[in-house]
CSV table of C-alpha atoms in Angstrom, one decimal:
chain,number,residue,atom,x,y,z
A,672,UNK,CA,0.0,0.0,0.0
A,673,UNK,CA,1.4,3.2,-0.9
A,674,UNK,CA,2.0,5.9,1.8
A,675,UNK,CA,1.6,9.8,1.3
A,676,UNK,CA,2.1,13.1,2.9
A,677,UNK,CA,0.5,16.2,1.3
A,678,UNK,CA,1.8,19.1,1.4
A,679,UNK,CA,-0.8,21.9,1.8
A,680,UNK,CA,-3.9,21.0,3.5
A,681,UNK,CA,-6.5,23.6,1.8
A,682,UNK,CA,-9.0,22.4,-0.5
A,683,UNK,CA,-7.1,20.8,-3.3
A,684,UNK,CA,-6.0,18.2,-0.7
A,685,UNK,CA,-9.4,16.9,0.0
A,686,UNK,CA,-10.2,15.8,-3.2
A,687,UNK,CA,-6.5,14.5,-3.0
A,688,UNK,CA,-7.8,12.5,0.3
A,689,UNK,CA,-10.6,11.6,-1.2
A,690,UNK,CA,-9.2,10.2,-4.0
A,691,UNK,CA,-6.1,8.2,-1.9
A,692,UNK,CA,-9.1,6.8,0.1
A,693,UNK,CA,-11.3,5.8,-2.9
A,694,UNK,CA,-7.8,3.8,-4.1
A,695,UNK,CA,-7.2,2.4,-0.7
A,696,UNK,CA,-3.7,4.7,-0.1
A,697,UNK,CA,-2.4,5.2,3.5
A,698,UNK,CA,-2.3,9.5,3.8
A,699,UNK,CA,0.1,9.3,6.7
A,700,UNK,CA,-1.0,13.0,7.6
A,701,UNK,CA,-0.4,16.8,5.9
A,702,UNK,CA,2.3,18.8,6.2
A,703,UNK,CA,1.1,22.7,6.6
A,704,UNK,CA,1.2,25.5,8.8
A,705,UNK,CA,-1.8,24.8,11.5
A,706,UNK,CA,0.2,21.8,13.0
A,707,UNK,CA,-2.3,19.7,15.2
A,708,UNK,CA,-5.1,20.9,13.2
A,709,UNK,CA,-7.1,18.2,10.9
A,710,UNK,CA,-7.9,18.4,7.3
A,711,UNK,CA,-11.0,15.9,7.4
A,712,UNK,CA,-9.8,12.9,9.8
A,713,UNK,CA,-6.0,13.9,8.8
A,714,UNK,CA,-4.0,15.6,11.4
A,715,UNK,CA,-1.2,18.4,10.0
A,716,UNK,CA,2.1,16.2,11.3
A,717,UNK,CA,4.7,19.4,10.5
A,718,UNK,CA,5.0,22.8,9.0
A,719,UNK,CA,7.7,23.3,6.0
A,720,UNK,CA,10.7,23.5,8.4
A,721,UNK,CA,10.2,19.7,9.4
A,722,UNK,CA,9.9,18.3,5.5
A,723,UNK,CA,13.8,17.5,5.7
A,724,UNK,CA,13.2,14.9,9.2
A,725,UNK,CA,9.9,13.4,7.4
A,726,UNK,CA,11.6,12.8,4.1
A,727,UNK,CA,13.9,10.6,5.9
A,728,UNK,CA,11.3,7.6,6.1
A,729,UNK,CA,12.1,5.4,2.8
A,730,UNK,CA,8.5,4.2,2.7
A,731,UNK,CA,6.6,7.4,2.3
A,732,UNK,CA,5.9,9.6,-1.0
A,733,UNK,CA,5.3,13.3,-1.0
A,734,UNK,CA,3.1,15.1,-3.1
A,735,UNK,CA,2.2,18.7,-3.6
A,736,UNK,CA,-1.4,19.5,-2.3
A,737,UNK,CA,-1.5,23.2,-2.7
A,738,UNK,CA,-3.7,24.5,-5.5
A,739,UNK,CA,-3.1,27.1,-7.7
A,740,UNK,CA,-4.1,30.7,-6.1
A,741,UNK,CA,-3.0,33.1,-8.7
A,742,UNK,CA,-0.2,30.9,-10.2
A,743,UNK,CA,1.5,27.9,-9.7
A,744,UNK,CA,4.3,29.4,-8.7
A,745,UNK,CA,4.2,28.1,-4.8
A,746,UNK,CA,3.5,24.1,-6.0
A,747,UNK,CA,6.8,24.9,-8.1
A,748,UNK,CA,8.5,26.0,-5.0
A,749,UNK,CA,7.0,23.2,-2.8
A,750,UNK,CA,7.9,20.8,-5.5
A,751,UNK,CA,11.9,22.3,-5.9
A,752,UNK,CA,11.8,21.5,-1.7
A,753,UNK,CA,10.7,18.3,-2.1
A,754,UNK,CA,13.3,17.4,-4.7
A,755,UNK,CA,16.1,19.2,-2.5
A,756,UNK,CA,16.3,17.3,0.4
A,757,UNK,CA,15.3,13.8,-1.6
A,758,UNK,CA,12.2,13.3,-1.2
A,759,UNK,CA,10.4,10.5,-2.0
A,760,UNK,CA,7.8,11.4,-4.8
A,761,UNK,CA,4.8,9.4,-6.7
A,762,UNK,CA,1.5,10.3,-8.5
A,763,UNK,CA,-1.6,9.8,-7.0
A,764,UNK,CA,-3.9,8.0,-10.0
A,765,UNK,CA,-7.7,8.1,-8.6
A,766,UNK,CA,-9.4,4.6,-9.1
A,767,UNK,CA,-12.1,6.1,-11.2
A,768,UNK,CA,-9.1,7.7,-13.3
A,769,UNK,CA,-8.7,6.3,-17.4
A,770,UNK,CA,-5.3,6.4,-18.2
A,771,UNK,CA,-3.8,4.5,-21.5
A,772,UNK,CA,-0.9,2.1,-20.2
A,773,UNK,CA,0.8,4.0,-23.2
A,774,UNK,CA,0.3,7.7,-21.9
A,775,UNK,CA,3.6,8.6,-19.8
A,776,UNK,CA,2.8,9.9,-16.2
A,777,UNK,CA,5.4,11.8,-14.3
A,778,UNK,CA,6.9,12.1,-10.9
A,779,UNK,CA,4.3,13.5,-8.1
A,780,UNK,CA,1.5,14.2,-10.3
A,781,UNK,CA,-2.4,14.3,-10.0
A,782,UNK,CA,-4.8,12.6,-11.8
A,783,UNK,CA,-8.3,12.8,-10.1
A,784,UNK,CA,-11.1,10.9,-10.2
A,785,UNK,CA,-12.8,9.9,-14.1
A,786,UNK,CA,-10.1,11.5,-15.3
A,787,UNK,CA,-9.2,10.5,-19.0
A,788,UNK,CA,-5.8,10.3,-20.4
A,789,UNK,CA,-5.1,8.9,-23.7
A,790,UNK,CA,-2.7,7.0,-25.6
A,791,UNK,CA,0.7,8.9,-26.3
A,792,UNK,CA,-0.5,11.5,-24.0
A,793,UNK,CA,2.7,12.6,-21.9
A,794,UNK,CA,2.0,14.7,-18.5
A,795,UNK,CA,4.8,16.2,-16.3
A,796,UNK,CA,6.0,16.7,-13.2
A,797,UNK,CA,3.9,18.0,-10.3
A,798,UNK,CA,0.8,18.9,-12.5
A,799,UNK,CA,-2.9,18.4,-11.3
A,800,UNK,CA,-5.3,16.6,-13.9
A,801,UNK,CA,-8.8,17.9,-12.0
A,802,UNK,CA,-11.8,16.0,-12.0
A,803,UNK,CA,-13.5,14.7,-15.4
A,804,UNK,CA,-10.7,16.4,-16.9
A,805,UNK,CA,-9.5,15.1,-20.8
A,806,UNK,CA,-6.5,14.9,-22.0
A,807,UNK,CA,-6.3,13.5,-25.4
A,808,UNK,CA,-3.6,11.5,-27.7
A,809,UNK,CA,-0.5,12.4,-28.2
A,810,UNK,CA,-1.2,15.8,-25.7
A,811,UNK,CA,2.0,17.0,-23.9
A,812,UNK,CA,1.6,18.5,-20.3
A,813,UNK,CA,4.7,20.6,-18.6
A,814,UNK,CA,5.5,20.7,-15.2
A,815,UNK,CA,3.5,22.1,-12.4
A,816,UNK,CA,0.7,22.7,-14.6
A,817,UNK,CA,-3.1,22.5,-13.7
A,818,UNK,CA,-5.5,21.2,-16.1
A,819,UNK,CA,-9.1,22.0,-14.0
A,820,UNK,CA,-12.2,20.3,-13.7
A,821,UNK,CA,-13.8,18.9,-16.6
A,822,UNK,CA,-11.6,20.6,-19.2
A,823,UNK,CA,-10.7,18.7,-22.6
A,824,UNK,CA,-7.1,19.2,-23.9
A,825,UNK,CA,-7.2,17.7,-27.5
A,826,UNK,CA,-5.4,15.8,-29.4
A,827,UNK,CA,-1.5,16.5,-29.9
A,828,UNK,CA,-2.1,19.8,-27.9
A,829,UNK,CA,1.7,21.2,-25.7
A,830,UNK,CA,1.0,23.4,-23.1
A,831,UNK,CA,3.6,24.6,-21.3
A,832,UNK,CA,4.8,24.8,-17.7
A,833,UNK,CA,3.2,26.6,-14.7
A,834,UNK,CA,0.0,26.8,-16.9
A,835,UNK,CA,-3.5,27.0,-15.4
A,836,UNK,CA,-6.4,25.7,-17.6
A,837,UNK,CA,-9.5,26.6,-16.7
A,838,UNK,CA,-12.6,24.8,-15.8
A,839,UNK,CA,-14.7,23.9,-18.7
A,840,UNK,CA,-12.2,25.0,-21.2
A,841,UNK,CA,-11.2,23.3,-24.2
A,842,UNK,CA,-8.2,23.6,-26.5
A,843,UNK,CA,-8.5,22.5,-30.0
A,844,UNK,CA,-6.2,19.9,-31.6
A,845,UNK,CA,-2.6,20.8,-32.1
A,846,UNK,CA,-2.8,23.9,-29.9
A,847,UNK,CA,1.0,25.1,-28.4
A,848,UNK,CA,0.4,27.1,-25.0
A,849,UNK,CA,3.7,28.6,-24.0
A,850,UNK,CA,4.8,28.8,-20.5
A,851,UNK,CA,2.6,30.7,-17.3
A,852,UNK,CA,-0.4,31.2,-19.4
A,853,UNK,CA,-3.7,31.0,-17.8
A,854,UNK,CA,-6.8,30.2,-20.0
A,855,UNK,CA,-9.9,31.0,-18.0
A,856,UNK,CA,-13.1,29.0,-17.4
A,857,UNK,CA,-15.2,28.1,-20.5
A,858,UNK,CA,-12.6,29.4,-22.9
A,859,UNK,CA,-12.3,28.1,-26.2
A,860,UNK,CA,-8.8,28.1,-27.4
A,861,UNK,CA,-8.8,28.1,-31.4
A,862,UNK,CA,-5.6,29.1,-32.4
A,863,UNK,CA,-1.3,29.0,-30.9
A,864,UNK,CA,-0.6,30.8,-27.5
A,865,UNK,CA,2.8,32.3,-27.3
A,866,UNK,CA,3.3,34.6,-24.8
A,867,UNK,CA,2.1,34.0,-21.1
A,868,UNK,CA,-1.1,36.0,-19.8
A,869,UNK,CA,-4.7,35.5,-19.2
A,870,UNK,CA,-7.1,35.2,-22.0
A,871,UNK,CA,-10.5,34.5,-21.9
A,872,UNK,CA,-13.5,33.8,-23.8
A,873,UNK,CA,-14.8,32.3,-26.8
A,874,UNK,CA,-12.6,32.2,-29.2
A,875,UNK,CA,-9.9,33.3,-26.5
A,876,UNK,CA,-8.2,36.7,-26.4
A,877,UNK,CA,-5.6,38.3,-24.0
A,878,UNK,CA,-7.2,40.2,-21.7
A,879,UNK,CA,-6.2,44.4,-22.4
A,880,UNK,CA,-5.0,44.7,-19.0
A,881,UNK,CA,-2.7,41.4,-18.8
A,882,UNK,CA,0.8,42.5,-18.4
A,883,UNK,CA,2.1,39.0,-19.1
Protein backbone atom coordinates (compact mmCIF):
# COMPACT_ATOMS: atom_id res chain seq x y z
CA UNK A 1 0.00 0.00 0.00
CA UNK A 2 1.42 3.20 -0.89
CA UNK A 3 2.04 5.85 1.83
CA UNK A 4 1.61 9.77 1.28
CA UNK A 5 2.12 13.13 2.94
CA UNK A 6 0.49 16.22 1.31
CA UNK A 7 1.78 19.12 1.45
CA UNK A 8 -0.76 21.89 1.79
CA UNK A 9 -3.88 21.03 3.55
CA UNK A 10 -6.48 23.58 1.77
CA UNK A 11 -9.05 22.38 -0.49
CA UNK A 12 -7.11 20.81 -3.32
CA UNK A 13 -5.98 18.18 -0.66
CA UNK A 14 -9.38 16.89 0.02
CA UNK A 15 -10.25 15.82 -3.22
CA UNK A 16 -6.45 14.48 -2.98
CA UNK A 17 -7.82 12.51 0.29
CA UNK A 18 -10.61 11.59 -1.15
CA UNK A 19 -9.22 10.24 -4.05
CA UNK A 20 -6.13 8.18 -1.86
CA UNK A 21 -9.06 6.84 0.13
CA UNK A 22 -11.30 5.80 -2.85
CA UNK A 23 -7.84 3.81 -4.08
CA UNK A 24 -7.17 2.38 -0.70
CA UNK A 25 -3.68 4.71 -0.08
CA UNK A 26 -2.40 5.19 3.46
CA UNK A 27 -2.31 9.49 3.80
CA UNK A 28 0.09 9.31 6.66
CA UNK A 29 -0.98 13.02 7.55
CA UNK A 30 -0.39 16.77 5.85
CA UNK A 31 2.32 18.85 6.22
CA UNK A 32 1.14 22.69 6.58
CA UNK A 33 1.24 25.52 8.75
CA UNK A 34 -1.76 24.79 11.50
CA UNK A 35 0.21 21.75 13.01
CA UNK A 36 -2.35 19.65 15.17
CA UNK A 37 -5.13 20.85 13.23
CA UNK A 38 -7.05 18.18 10.89
CA UNK A 39 -7.94 18.43 7.28
CA UNK A 40 -11.02 15.86 7.38
CA UNK A 41 -9.77 12.91 9.84
CA UNK A 42 -5.99 13.88 8.77
CA UNK A 43 -4.00 15.63 11.43
CA UNK A 44 -1.23 18.39 10.04
CA UNK A 45 2.13 16.20 11.25
CA UNK A 46 4.70 19.35 10.50
CA UNK A 47 5.03 22.79 8.96
CA UNK A 48 7.67 23.25 6.02
CA UNK A 49 10.74 23.52 8.36
CA UNK A 50 10.18 19.66 9.39
CA UNK A 51 9.94 18.32 5.52
CA UNK A 52 13.83 17.47 5.69
CA UNK A 53 13.16 14.86 9.23
CA UNK A 54 9.88 13.41 7.43
CA UNK A 55 11.62 12.78 4.10
CA UNK A 56 13.86 10.58 5.90
CA UNK A 57 11.30 7.64 6.08
CA UNK A 58 12.08 5.42 2.76
CA UNK A 59 8.45 4.20 2.68
CA UNK A 60 6.57 7.40 2.27
CA UNK A 61 5.89 9.59 -1.00
CA UNK A 62 5.35 13.29 -0.98
CA UNK A 63 3.15 15.07 -3.11
CA UNK A 64 2.17 18.71 -3.55
CA UNK A 65 -1.36 19.51 -2.34
CA UNK A 66 -1.49 23.24 -2.73
CA UNK A 67 -3.72 24.51 -5.47
CA UNK A 68 -3.06 27.06 -7.71
CA UNK A 69 -4.06 30.66 -6.13
CA UNK A 70 -2.99 33.14 -8.74
CA UNK A 71 -0.25 30.93 -10.16
CA UNK A 72 1.46 27.94 -9.73
CA UNK A 73 4.28 29.39 -8.66
CA UNK A 74 4.15 28.09 -4.76
CA UNK A 75 3.52 24.08 -6.02
CA UNK A 76 6.79 24.92 -8.11
CA UNK A 77 8.49 26.01 -4.99
CA UNK A 78 6.99 23.23 -2.76
CA UNK A 79 7.89 20.78 -5.51
CA UNK A 80 11.92 22.26 -5.89
CA UNK A 81 11.84 21.50 -1.71
CA UNK A 82 10.68 18.27 -2.08
CA UNK A 83 13.30 17.38 -4.65
CA UNK A 84 16.09 19.20 -2.54
CA UNK A 85 16.27 17.32 0.42
CA UNK A 86 15.28 13.81 -1.63
CA UNK A 87 12.18 13.27 -1.19
CA UNK A 88 10.40 10.45 -2.01
CA UNK A 89 7.75 11.45 -4.76
CA UNK A 90 4.78 9.35 -6.65
CA UNK A 91 1.49 10.28 -8.50
CA UNK A 92 -1.58 9.85 -7.05
CA UNK A 93 -3.95 8.02 -9.95
CA UNK A 94 -7.66 8.10 -8.64
CA UNK A 95 -9.43 4.61 -9.14
CA UNK A 96 -12.07 6.13 -11.24
CA UNK A 97 -9.14 7.68 -13.27
CA UNK A 98 -8.72 6.26 -17.36
CA UNK A 99 -5.28 6.44 -18.21
CA UNK A 100 -3.75 4.49 -21.45
CA UNK A 101 -0.93 2.11 -20.25
CA UNK A 102 0.78 4.02 -23.17
CA UNK A 103 0.34 7.69 -21.94
CA UNK A 104 3.57 8.60 -19.78
CA UNK A 105 2.82 9.88 -16.17
CA UNK A 106 5.42 11.80 -14.29
CA UNK A 107 6.88 12.07 -10.86
CA UNK A 108 4.28 13.51 -8.10
CA UNK A 109 1.51 14.20 -10.29
CA UNK A 110 -2.45 14.28 -9.96
CA UNK A 111 -4.85 12.63 -11.82
CA UNK A 112 -8.32 12.84 -10.13
CA UNK A 113 -11.12 10.94 -10.20
CA UNK A 114 -12.77 9.92 -14.12
CA UNK A 115 -10.11 11.47 -15.30
CA UNK A 116 -9.17 10.51 -19.03
CA UNK A 117 -5.81 10.29 -20.35
CA UNK A 118 -5.08 8.92 -23.71
CA UNK A 119 -2.68 7.01 -25.55
CA UNK A 120 0.73 8.93 -26.28
CA UNK A 121 -0.45 11.47 -23.95
CA UNK A 122 2.73 12.60 -21.90
CA UNK A 123 2.03 14.65 -18.55
CA UNK A 124 4.84 16.24 -16.29
CA UNK A 125 5.96 16.70 -13.25
CA UNK A 126 3.92 17.96 -10.32
CA UNK A 127 0.83 18.88 -12.45
CA UNK A 128 -2.86 18.38 -11.32
CA UNK A 129 -5.32 16.62 -13.94
CA UNK A 130 -8.80 17.94 -11.96
CA UNK A 131 -11.81 15.96 -12.02
CA UNK A 132 -13.46 14.69 -15.39
CA UNK A 133 -10.72 16.37 -16.91
CA UNK A 134 -9.55 15.11 -20.78
CA UNK A 135 -6.54 14.91 -22.00
CA UNK A 136 -6.29 13.52 -25.38
CA UNK A 137 -3.61 11.53 -27.69
CA UNK A 138 -0.54 12.43 -28.18
CA UNK A 139 -1.17 15.77 -25.74
CA UNK A 140 2.04 16.95 -23.91
CA UNK A 141 1.59 18.46 -20.35
CA UNK A 142 4.66 20.61 -18.59
CA UNK A 143 5.50 20.66 -15.23
CA UNK A 144 3.49 22.06 -12.43
CA UNK A 145 0.73 22.67 -14.56
CA UNK A 146 -3.09 22.46 -13.71
CA UNK A 147 -5.51 21.18 -16.08
CA UNK A 148 -9.06 21.98 -14.01
CA UNK A 149 -12.15 20.34 -13.72
CA UNK A 150 -13.83 18.86 -16.62
CA UNK A 151 -11.56 20.60 -19.22
CA UNK A 152 -10.74 18.70 -22.60
CA UNK A 153 -7.11 19.16 -23.90
CA UNK A 154 -7.18 17.69 -27.49
CA UNK A 155 -5.35 15.76 -29.39
CA UNK A 156 -1.48 16.54 -29.91
CA UNK A 157 -2.06 19.84 -27.92
CA UNK A 158 1.71 21.23 -25.74
CA UNK A 159 1.02 23.38 -23.12
CA UNK A 160 3.58 24.62 -21.33
CA UNK A 161 4.78 24.76 -17.68
CA UNK A 162 3.22 26.61 -14.74
CA UNK A 163 0.01 26.84 -16.94
CA UNK A 164 -3.46 26.96 -15.39
CA UNK A 165 -6.37 25.71 -17.57
CA UNK A 166 -9.49 26.63 -16.72
CA UNK A 167 -12.58 24.85 -15.75
CA UNK A 168 -14.72 23.95 -18.75
CA UNK A 169 -12.23 24.97 -21.19
CA UNK A 170 -11.21 23.32 -24.20
CA UNK A 171 -8.20 23.56 -26.49
CA UNK A 172 -8.50 22.48 -30.04
CA UNK A 173 -6.17 19.87 -31.58
CA UNK A 174 -2.56 20.78 -32.11
CA UNK A 175 -2.79 23.88 -29.88
CA UNK A 176 1.00 25.08 -28.45
CA UNK A 177 0.36 27.07 -25.04
CA UNK A 178 3.73 28.57 -24.03
CA UNK A 179 4.78 28.80 -20.50
CA UNK A 180 2.60 30.72 -17.35
CA UNK A 181 -0.44 31.22 -19.44
CA UNK A 182 -3.70 31.03 -17.81
CA UNK A 183 -6.82 30.18 -20.01
CA UNK A 184 -9.94 31.01 -17.96
CA UNK A 185 -13.08 29.03 -17.43
CA UNK A 186 -15.18 28.15 -20.48
CA UNK A 187 -12.60 29.41 -22.92
CA UNK A 188 -12.31 28.15 -26.16
CA UNK A 189 -8.75 28.08 -27.43
CA UNK A 190 -8.78 28.07 -31.42
CA UNK A 191 -5.55 29.11 -32.42
CA UNK A 192 -1.30 29.04 -30.93
CA UNK A 193 -0.64 30.84 -27.47
CA UNK A 194 2.83 32.34 -27.26
CA UNK A 195 3.31 34.59 -24.84
CA UNK A 196 2.12 34.03 -21.14
CA UNK A 197 -1.12 36.05 -19.77
CA UNK A 198 -4.66 35.51 -19.20
CA UNK A 199 -7.10 35.20 -22.02
CA UNK A 200 -10.50 34.45 -21.89
CA UNK A 201 -13.45 33.77 -23.81
CA UNK A 202 -14.77 32.25 -26.77
CA UNK A 203 -12.57 32.20 -29.23
CA UNK A 204 -9.87 33.30 -26.55
CA UNK A 205 -8.23 36.68 -26.41
CA UNK A 206 -5.61 38.26 -23.98
CA UNK A 207 -7.20 40.17 -21.68
CA UNK A 208 -6.24 44.41 -22.41
CA UNK A 209 -4.98 44.73 -18.98
CA UNK A 210 -2.70 41.40 -18.81
CA UNK A 211 0.77 42.53 -18.43
CA UNK A 212 2.10 39.01 -19.11
Amino acid sequence: MKKFVFVGGGGHCQSCINSAELAGFNVVGIVDNQVGAKVLSYEVIGNDSDLPDLAKADDINFIVTVGMVSSNSLRAKIYKKLIDINANRASLIAKTAVISKHAVIGKASVILEQAVINAKAIVGENVIINTAAIIEHGARIGNHTHISTRAVVNGDVSIGQNCMIGSGSVILQGITIADNVTIGAGAIVIKDILEAGTWVGSPARKLNNDLG
